[in-house]
mmCIF file of C-alpha atoms and ligand atoms in Angstrom:
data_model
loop_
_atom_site.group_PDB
_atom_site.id
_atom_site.type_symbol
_atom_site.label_atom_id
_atom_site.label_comp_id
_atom_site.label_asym_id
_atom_site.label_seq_id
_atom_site.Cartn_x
_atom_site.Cartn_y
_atom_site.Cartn_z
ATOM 1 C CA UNK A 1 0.000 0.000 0.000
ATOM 2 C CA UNK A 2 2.492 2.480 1.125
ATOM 3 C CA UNK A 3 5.116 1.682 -2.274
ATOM 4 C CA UNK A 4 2.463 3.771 -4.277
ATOM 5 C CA UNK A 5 2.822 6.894 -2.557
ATOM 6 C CA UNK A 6 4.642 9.447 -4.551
ATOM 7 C CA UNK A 7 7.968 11.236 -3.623
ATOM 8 C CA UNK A 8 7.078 14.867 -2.484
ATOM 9 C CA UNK A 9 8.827 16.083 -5.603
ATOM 10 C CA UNK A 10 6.168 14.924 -7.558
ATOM 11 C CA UNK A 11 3.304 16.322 -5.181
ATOM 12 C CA UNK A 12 2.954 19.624 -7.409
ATOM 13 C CA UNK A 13 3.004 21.533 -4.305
ATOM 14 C CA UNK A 14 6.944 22.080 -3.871
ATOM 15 C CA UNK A 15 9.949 22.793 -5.458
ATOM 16 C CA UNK A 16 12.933 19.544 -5.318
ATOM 17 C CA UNK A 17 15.337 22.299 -4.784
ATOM 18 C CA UNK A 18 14.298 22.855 -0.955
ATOM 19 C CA UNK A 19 15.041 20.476 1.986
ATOM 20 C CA UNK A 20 13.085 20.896 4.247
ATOM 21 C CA UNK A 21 9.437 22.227 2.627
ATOM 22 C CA UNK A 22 7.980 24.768 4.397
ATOM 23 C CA UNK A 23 4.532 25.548 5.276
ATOM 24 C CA UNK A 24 3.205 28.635 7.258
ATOM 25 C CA UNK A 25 0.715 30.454 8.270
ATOM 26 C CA UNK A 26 -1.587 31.348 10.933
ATOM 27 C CA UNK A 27 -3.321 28.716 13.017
ATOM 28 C CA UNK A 28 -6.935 30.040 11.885
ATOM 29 C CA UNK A 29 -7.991 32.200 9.469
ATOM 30 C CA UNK A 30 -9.180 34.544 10.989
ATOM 31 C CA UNK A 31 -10.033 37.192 8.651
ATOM 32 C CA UNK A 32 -9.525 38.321 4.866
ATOM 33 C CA UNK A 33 -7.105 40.935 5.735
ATOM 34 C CA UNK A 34 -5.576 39.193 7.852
ATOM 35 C CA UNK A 35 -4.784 35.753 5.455
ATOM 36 C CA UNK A 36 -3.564 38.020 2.619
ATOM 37 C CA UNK A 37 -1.498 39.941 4.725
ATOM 38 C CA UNK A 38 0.467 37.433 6.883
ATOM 39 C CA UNK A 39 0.595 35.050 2.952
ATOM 40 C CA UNK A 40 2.155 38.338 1.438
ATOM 41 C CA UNK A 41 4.563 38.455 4.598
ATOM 42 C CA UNK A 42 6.022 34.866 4.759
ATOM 43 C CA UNK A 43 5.543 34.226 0.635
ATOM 44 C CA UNK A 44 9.264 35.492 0.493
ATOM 45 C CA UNK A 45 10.416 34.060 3.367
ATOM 46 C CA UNK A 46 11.294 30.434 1.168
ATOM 47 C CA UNK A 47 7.701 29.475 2.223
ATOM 48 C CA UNK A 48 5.854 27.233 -0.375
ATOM 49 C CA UNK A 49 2.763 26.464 1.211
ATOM 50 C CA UNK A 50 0.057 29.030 2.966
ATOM 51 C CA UNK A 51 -1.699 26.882 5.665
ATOM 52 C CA UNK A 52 -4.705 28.253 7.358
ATOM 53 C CA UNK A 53 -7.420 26.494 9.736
ATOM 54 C CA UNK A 54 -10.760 27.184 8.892
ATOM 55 C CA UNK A 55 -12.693 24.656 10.894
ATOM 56 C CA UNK A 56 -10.823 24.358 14.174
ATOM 57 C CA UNK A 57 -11.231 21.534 16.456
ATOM 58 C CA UNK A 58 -11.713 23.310 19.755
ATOM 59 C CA UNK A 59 -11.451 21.549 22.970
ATOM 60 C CA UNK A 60 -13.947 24.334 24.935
ATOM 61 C CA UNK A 61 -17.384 25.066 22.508
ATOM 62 C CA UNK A 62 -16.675 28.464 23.505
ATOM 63 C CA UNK A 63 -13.426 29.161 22.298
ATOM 64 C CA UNK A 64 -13.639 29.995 18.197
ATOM 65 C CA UNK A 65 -14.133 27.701 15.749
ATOM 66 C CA UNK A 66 -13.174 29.321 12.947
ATOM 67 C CA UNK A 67 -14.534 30.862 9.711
ATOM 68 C CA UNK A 68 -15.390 27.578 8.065
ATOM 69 C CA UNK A 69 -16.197 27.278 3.988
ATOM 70 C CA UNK A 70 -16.184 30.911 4.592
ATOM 71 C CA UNK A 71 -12.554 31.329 4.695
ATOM 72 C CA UNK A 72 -11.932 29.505 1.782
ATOM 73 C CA UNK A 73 -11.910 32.415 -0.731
ATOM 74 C CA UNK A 74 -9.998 34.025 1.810
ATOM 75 C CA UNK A 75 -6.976 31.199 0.898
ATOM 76 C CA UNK A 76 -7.840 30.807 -2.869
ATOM 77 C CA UNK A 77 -7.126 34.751 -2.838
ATOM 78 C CA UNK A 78 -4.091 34.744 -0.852
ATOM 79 C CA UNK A 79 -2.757 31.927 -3.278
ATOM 80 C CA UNK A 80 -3.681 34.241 -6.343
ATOM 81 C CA UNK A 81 -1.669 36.895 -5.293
ATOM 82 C CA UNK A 82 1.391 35.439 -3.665
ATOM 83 C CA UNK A 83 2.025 32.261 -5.414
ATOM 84 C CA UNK A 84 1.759 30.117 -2.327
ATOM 85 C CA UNK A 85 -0.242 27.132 -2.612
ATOM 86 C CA UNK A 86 -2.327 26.780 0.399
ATOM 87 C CA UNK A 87 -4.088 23.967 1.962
ATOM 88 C CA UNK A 88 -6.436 23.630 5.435
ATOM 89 C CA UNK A 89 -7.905 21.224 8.146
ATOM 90 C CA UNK A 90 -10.665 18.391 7.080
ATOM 91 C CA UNK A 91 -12.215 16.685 9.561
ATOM 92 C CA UNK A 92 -15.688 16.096 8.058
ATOM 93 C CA UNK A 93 -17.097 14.986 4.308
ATOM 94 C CA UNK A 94 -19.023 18.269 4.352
ATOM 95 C CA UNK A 95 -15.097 20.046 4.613
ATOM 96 C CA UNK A 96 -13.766 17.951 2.024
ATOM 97 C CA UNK A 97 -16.681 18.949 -0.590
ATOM 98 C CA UNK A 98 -16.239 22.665 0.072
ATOM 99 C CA UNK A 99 -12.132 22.534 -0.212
ATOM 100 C CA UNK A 100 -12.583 20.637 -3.456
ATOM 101 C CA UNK A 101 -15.036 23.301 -4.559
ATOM 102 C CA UNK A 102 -12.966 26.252 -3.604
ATOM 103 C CA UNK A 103 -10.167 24.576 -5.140
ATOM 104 C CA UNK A 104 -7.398 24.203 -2.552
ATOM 105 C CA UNK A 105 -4.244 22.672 -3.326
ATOM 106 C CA UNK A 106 -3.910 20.240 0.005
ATOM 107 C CA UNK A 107 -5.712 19.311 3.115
ATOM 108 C CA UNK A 108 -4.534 17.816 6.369
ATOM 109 C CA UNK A 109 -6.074 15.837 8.704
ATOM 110 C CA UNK A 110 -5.821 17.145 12.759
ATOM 111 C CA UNK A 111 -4.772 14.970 15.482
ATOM 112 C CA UNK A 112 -8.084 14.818 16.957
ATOM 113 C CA UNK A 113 -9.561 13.618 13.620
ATOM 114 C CA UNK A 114 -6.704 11.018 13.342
ATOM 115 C CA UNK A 115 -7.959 9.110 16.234
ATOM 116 C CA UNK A 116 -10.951 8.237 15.122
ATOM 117 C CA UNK A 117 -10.677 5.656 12.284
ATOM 118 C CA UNK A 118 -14.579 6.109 11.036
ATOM 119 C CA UNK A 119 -14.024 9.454 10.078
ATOM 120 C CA UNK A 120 -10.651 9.080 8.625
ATOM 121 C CA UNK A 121 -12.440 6.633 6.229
ATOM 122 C CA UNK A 122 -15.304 8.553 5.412
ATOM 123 C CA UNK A 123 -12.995 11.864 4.713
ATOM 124 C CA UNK A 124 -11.076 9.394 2.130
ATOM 125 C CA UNK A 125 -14.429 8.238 0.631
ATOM 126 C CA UNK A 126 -14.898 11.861 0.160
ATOM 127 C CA UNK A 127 -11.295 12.271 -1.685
ATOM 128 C CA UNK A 128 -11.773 9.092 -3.580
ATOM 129 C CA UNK A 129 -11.185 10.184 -7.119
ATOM 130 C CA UNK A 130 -8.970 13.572 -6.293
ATOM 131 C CA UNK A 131 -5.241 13.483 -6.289
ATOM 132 C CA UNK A 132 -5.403 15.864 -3.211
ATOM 133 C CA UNK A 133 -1.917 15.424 -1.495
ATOM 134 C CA UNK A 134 -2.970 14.895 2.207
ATOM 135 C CA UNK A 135 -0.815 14.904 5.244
ATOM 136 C CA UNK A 136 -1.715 12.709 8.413
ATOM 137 C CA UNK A 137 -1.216 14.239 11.806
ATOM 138 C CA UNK A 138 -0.365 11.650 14.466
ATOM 139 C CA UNK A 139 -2.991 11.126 16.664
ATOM 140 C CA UNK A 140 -2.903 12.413 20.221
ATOM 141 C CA UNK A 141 -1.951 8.805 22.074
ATOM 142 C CA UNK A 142 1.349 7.404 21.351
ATOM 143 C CA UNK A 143 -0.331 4.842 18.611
ATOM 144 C CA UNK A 144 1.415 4.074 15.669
ATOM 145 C CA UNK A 145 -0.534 1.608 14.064
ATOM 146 C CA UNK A 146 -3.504 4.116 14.490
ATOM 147 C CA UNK A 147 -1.166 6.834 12.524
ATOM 148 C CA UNK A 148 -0.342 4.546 10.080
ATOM 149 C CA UNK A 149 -3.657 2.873 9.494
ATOM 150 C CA UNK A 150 -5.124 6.273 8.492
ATOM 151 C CA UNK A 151 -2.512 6.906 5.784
ATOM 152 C CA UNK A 152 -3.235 3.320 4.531
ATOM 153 C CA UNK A 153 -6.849 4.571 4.713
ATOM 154 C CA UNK A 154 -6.393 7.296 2.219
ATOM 155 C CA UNK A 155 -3.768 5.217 0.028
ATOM 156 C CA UNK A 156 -6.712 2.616 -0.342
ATOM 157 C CA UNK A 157 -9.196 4.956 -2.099
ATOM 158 C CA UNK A 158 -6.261 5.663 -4.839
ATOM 159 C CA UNK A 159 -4.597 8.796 -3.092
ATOM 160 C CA UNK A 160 -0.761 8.428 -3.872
ATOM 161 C CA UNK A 161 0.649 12.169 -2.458
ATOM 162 C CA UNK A 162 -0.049 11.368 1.661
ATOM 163 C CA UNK A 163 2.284 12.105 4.452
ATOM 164 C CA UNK A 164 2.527 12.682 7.816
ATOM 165 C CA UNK A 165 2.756 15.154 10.248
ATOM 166 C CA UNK A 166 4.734 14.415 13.697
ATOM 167 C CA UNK A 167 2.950 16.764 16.445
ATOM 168 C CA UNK A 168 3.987 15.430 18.948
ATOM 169 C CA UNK A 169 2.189 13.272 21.512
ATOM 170 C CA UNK A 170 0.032 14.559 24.824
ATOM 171 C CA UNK A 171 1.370 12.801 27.790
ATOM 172 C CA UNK A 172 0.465 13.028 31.804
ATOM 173 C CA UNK A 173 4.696 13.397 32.009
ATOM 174 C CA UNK A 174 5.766 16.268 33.094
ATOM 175 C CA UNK A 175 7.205 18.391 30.450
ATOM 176 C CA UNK A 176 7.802 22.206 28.766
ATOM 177 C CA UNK A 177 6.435 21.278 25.819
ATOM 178 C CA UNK A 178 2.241 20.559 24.932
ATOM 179 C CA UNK A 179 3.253 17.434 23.401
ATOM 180 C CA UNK A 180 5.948 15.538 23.912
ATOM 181 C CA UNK A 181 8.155 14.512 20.621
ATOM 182 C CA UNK A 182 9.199 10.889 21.221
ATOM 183 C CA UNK A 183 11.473 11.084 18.295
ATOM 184 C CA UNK A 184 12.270 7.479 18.725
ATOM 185 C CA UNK A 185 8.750 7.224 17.277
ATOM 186 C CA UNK A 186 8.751 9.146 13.596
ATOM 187 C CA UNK A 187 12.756 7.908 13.407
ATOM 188 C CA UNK A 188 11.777 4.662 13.757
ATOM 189 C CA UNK A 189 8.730 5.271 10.680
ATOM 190 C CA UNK A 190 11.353 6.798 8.759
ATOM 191 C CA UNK A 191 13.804 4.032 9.117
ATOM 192 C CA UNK A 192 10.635 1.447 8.309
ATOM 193 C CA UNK A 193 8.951 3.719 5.501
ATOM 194 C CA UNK A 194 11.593 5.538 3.610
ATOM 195 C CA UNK A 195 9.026 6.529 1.015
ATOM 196 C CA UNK A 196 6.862 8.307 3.064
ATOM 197 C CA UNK A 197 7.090 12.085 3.008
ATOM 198 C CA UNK A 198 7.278 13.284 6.778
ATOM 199 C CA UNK A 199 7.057 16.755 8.132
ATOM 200 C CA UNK A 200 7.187 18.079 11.502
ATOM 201 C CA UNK A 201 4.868 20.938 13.239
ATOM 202 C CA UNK A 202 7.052 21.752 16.210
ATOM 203 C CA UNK A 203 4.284 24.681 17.151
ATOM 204 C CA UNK A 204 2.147 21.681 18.140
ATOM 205 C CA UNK A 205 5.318 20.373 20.082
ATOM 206 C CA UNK A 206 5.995 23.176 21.421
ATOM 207 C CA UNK A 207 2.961 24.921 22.666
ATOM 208 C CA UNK A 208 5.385 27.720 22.951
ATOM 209 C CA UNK A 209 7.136 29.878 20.696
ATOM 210 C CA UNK A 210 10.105 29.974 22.899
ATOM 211 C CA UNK A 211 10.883 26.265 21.894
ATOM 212 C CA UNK A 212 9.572 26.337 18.285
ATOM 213 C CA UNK A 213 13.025 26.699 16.837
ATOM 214 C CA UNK A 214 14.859 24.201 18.716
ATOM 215 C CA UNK A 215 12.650 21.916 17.807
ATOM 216 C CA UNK A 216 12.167 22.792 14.180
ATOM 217 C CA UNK A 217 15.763 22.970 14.031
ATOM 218 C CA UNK A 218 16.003 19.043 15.968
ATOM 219 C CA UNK A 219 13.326 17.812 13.508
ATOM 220 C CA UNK A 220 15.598 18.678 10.273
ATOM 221 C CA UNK A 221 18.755 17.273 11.514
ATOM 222 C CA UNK A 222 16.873 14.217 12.040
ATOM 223 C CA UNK A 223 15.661 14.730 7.974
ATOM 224 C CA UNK A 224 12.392 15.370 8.773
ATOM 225 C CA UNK A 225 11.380 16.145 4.588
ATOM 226 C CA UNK A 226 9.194 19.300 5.745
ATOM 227 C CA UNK A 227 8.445 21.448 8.555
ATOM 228 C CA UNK A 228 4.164 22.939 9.182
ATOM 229 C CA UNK A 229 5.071 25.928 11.292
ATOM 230 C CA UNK A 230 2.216 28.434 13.185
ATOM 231 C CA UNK A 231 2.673 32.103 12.117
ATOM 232 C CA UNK A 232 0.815 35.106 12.814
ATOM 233 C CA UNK A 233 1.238 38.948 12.746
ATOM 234 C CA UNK A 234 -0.043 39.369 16.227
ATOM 235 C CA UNK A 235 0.817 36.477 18.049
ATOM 236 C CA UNK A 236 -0.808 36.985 21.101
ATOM 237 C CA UNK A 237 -3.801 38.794 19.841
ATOM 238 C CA UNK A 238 -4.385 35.129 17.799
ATOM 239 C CA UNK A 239 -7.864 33.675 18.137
ATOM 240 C CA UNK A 240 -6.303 30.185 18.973
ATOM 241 C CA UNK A 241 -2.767 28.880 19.813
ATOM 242 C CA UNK A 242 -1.704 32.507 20.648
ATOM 243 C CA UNK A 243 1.032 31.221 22.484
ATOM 244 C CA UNK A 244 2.884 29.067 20.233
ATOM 245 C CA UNK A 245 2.533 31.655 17.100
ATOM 246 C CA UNK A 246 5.466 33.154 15.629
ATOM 247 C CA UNK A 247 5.985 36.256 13.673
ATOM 248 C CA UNK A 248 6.999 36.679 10.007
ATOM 249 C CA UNK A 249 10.202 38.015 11.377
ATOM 250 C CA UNK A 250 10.693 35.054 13.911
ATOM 251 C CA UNK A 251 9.633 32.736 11.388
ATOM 252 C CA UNK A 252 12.387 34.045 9.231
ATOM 253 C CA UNK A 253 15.121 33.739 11.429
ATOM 254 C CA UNK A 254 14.237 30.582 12.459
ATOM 255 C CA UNK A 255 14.390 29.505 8.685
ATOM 256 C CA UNK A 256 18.168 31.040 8.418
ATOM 257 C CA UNK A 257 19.118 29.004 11.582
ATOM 258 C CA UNK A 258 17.868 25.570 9.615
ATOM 259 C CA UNK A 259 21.610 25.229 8.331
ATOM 260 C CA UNK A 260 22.799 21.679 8.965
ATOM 261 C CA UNK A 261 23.699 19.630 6.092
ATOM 262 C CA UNK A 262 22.216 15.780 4.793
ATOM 263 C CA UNK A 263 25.834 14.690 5.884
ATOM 264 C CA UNK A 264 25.541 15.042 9.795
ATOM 265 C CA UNK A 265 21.810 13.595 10.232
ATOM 266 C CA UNK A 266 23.445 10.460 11.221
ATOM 267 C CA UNK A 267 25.178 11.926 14.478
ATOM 268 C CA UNK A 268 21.750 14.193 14.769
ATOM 269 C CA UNK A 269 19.864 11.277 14.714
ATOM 270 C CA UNK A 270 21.701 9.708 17.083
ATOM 271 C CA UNK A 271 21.784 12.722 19.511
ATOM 272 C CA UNK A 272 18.163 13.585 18.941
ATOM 273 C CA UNK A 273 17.545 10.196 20.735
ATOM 274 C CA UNK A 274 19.620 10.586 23.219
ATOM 275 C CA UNK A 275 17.949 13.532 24.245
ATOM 276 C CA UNK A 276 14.786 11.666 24.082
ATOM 277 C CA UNK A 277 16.124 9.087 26.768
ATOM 278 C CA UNK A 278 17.934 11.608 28.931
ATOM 279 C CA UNK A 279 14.742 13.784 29.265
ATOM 280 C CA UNK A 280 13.191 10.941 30.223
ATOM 281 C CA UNK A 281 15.899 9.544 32.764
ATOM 282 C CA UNK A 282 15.557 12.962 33.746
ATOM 283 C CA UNK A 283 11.280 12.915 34.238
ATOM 284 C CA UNK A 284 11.800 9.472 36.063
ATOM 285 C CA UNK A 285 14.506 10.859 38.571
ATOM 286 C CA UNK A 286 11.858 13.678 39.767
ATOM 287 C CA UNK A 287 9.235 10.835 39.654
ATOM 288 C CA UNK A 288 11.728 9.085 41.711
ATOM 289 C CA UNK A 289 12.972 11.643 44.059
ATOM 290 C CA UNK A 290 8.960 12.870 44.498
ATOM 291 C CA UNK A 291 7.706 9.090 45.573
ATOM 292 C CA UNK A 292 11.022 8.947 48.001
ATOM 293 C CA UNK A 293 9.905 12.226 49.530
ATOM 294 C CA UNK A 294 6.640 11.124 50.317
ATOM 295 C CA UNK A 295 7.936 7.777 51.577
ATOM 296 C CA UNK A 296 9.701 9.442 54.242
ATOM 297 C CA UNK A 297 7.060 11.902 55.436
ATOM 298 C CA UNK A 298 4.869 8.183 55.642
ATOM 299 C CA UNK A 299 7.880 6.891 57.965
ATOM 300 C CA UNK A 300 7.720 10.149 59.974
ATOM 301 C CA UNK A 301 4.191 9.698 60.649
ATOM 302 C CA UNK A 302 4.752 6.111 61.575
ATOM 303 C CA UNK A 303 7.620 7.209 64.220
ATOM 304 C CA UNK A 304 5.087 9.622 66.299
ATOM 305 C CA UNK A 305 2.840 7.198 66.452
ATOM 306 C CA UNK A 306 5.633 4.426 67.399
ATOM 307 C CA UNK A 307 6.448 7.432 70.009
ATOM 308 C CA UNK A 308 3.024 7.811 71.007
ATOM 309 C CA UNK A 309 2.438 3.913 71.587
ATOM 310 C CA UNK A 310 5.858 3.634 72.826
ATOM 311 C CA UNK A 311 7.271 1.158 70.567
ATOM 312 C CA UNK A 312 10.718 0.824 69.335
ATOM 313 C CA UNK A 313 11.588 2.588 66.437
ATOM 314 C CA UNK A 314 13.622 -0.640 65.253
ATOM 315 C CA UNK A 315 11.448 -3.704 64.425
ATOM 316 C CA UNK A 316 13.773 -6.504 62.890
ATOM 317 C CA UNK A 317 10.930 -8.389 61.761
ATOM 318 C CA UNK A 318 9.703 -6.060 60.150
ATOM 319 C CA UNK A 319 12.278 -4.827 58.114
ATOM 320 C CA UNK A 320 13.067 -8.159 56.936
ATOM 321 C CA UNK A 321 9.879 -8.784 55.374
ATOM 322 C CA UNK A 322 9.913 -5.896 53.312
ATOM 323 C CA UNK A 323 13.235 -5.972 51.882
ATOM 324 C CA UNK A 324 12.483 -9.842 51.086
ATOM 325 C CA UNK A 325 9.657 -8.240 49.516
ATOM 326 C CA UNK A 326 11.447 -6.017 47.421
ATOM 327 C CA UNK A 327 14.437 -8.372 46.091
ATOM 328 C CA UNK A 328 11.460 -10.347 45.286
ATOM 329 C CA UNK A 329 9.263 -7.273 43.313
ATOM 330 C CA UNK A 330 12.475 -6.117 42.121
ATOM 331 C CA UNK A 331 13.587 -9.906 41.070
ATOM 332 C CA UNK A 332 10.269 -10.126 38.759
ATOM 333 C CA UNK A 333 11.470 -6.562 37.764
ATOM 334 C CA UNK A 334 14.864 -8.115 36.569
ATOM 335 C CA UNK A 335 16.331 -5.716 38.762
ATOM 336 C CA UNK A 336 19.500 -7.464 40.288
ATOM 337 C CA UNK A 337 19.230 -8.623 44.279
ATOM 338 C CA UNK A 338 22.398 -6.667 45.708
ATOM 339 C CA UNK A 339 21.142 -3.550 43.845
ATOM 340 C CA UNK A 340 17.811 -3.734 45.795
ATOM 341 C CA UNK A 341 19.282 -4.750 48.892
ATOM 342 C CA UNK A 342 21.868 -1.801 48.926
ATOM 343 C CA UNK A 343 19.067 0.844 47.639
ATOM 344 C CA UNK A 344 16.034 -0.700 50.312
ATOM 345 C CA UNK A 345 19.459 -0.417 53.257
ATOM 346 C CA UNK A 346 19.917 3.291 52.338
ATOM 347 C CA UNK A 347 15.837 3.853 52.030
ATOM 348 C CA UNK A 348 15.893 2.108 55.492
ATOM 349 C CA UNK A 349 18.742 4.331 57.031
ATOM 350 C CA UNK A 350 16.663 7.759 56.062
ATOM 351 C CA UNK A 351 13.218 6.369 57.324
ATOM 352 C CA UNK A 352 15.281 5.910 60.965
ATOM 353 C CA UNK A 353 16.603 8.893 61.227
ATOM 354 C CA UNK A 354 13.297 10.687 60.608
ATOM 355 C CA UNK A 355 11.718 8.810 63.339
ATOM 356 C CA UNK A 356 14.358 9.328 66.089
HETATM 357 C C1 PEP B 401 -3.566 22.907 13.824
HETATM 358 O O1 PEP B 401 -2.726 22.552 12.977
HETATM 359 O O2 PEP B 401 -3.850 24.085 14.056
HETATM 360 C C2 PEP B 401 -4.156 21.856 14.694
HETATM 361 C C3 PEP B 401 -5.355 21.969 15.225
HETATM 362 O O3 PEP B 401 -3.304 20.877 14.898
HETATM 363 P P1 PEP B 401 -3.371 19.485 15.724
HETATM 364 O O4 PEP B 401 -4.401 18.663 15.025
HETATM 365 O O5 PEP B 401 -1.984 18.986 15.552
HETATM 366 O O6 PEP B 401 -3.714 19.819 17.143
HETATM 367 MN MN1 MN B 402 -2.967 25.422 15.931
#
């Protein structure tokens, strides 16, 4: 399914000469002026494609929900007089009809939409027929085969220019980004599906234009083929995602700073996951320090009442049954037996000196 998918040269929508693609543009239309103006400001920028929401999955109904078919124009315009191509959101048959009507050059399909296989189907019923390049966001949870199984989705009603989108995955870990990046996840899609064209949003990573350009910049060492970057005039006057909006300025530096060549991806690649498991070592040692911390308090509680009841603060049996316990938790763990016994002795040591 996947060997039928044409190389983004042969998309229409970008030039071969440019590695990475960009695309740009604001999160949501949000009104005429404002599309034509912020396509006129990035359409020199190196930008090829104008992206715009106009139906915007919204987690509260009251936040804004964009412009919907009504924007369209708004995009076919901007295309008309800057040259961009432009593409927006689909998440419903009735969006598909109206982009094909206005005439758009791409659509992609949001994380939210991603998740759900029934509509990913019936949007590719709706495309069935078109050779509409569409790019795949990953969906929300950390599920490949679900990612995947959409593209395969649209490449089974005929579609041959799909790709994906890596933006990054919500997680309960704690983290400064919205969604975390896993990179061990799209490298390991690249490694297993050479052929298919991958781009990275790192405004959707991010959730914050402080980190936008690190990771934009991370995502092409790795040879990530595009990048979908969030820009705006007004940033923080943006009906949605003010905070992870760039300007046409920003956006342009961050483009110059995109300088490292095809020839050092390797030793990216390599580093980029190695960032990946040190943040994570790094999560887990708070997680670990944290559930220490609260053990302790717990053995501090234990010694007043030990005090109170007049018990001794020592109780041998005791603390052999739970450090049998935890070779024995820790042996189904395949953690090693000295290892548990020499971390559960210096666990032991700090509970007894919080109860003297
Ligand atoms: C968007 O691109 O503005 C968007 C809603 O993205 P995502 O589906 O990645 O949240
Ligand atoms: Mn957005």
């Amino acid at each position: 399914m996947f060997s039928k998918l044409l190389p983004l040269d042969e998309w229409g929508l970008f030039s071969s000469e440019r590695r990475p693609v960009i695309i740009s543009g604001p999160c949501s239309a949000e009104s005429r002026e404002g599309v034509l103006a912020t396509a006129r400001a990035i359409s020199a920028l190196g930008v090829e494609v104008f992206r715009a929401g106009a139906w915007k999955p919204r987690t509260s109904p009251q936040s804004f929900a964009g412009f919907g078919a009504d924007a369209l124009p708004w995009l076919v315009e901007a295309r008309q007089e800057t040259g961009l191509k432009v593409m927006t959101e689909v998440a419903a048959t009735t969006h598909v009809e109206a982009v094909l009507k206005a005439g758009l050059d791409a659509v992609w399909v949001g994380a939210r939409t991603t998740t759900n296989p029934f509509l990913v189907q019936e949007i590719a019923e709706a495309l069935r027929g078109t050779d509409l390049p569409v790019l795949v966001k990953n969906p929300m949870s950390q599920e490949v085969a679900l990612w995947l199984g959409a593209v395969e989705r649209f490449a089974a009603v005929g579609l041959r220019k799909v790709g994906i989108i890596h933006r990054g995955f919500s997680s309960c870990e704690p983290s400064r980004y919205r969604n975390l990046p896993y990179w061990q996840i799209p490298l390991e899609i690249q490694q297993t599906l050479p052929n298919l064209p991958i781009f990275c949003d790192p405004s959707h990573i991010a959730g914050n234009r402080s980190y936008v350009g690190e990771i934009a910049n991370q995502a092409v060492d790795v040879g990530f083929d595009g990048l979908m970057l969030e820009c705006h005039l007004h940033p923080e006057a943006a009906l949605s995602d003010a905070t992870q909006q760039i300007t046409p300025t920003e956006l342009s530096q961050l483009l110059r700073s995109l300088s490292r060549s095809r020839s050092d991806q390797a030793d990216a690649q390599m580093q980029a996951l190695l960032d990946d498991y040190r943040a994570r070592i790094d999560r887990l040692d708070e997680e670990l320090l944290r559930l220490l911390a609260q053990r302790l308090d717990i053995a501090e509680q234990i010694g007043q009442l030990k005090q109170q009841h007049q018990l001794p603060v020592i109780q041998p049996d005791r603390w052999n049954r739970l450090q049998d316990r935890a070779v024995r938790i820790g042996h189904q763990a395949g953690l090693d037996e000295t290892f548990v016994r020499n971390l559960f002795h210096l666990i032991h040591q700090a509970s007894i000196e919080r109860q003297f």
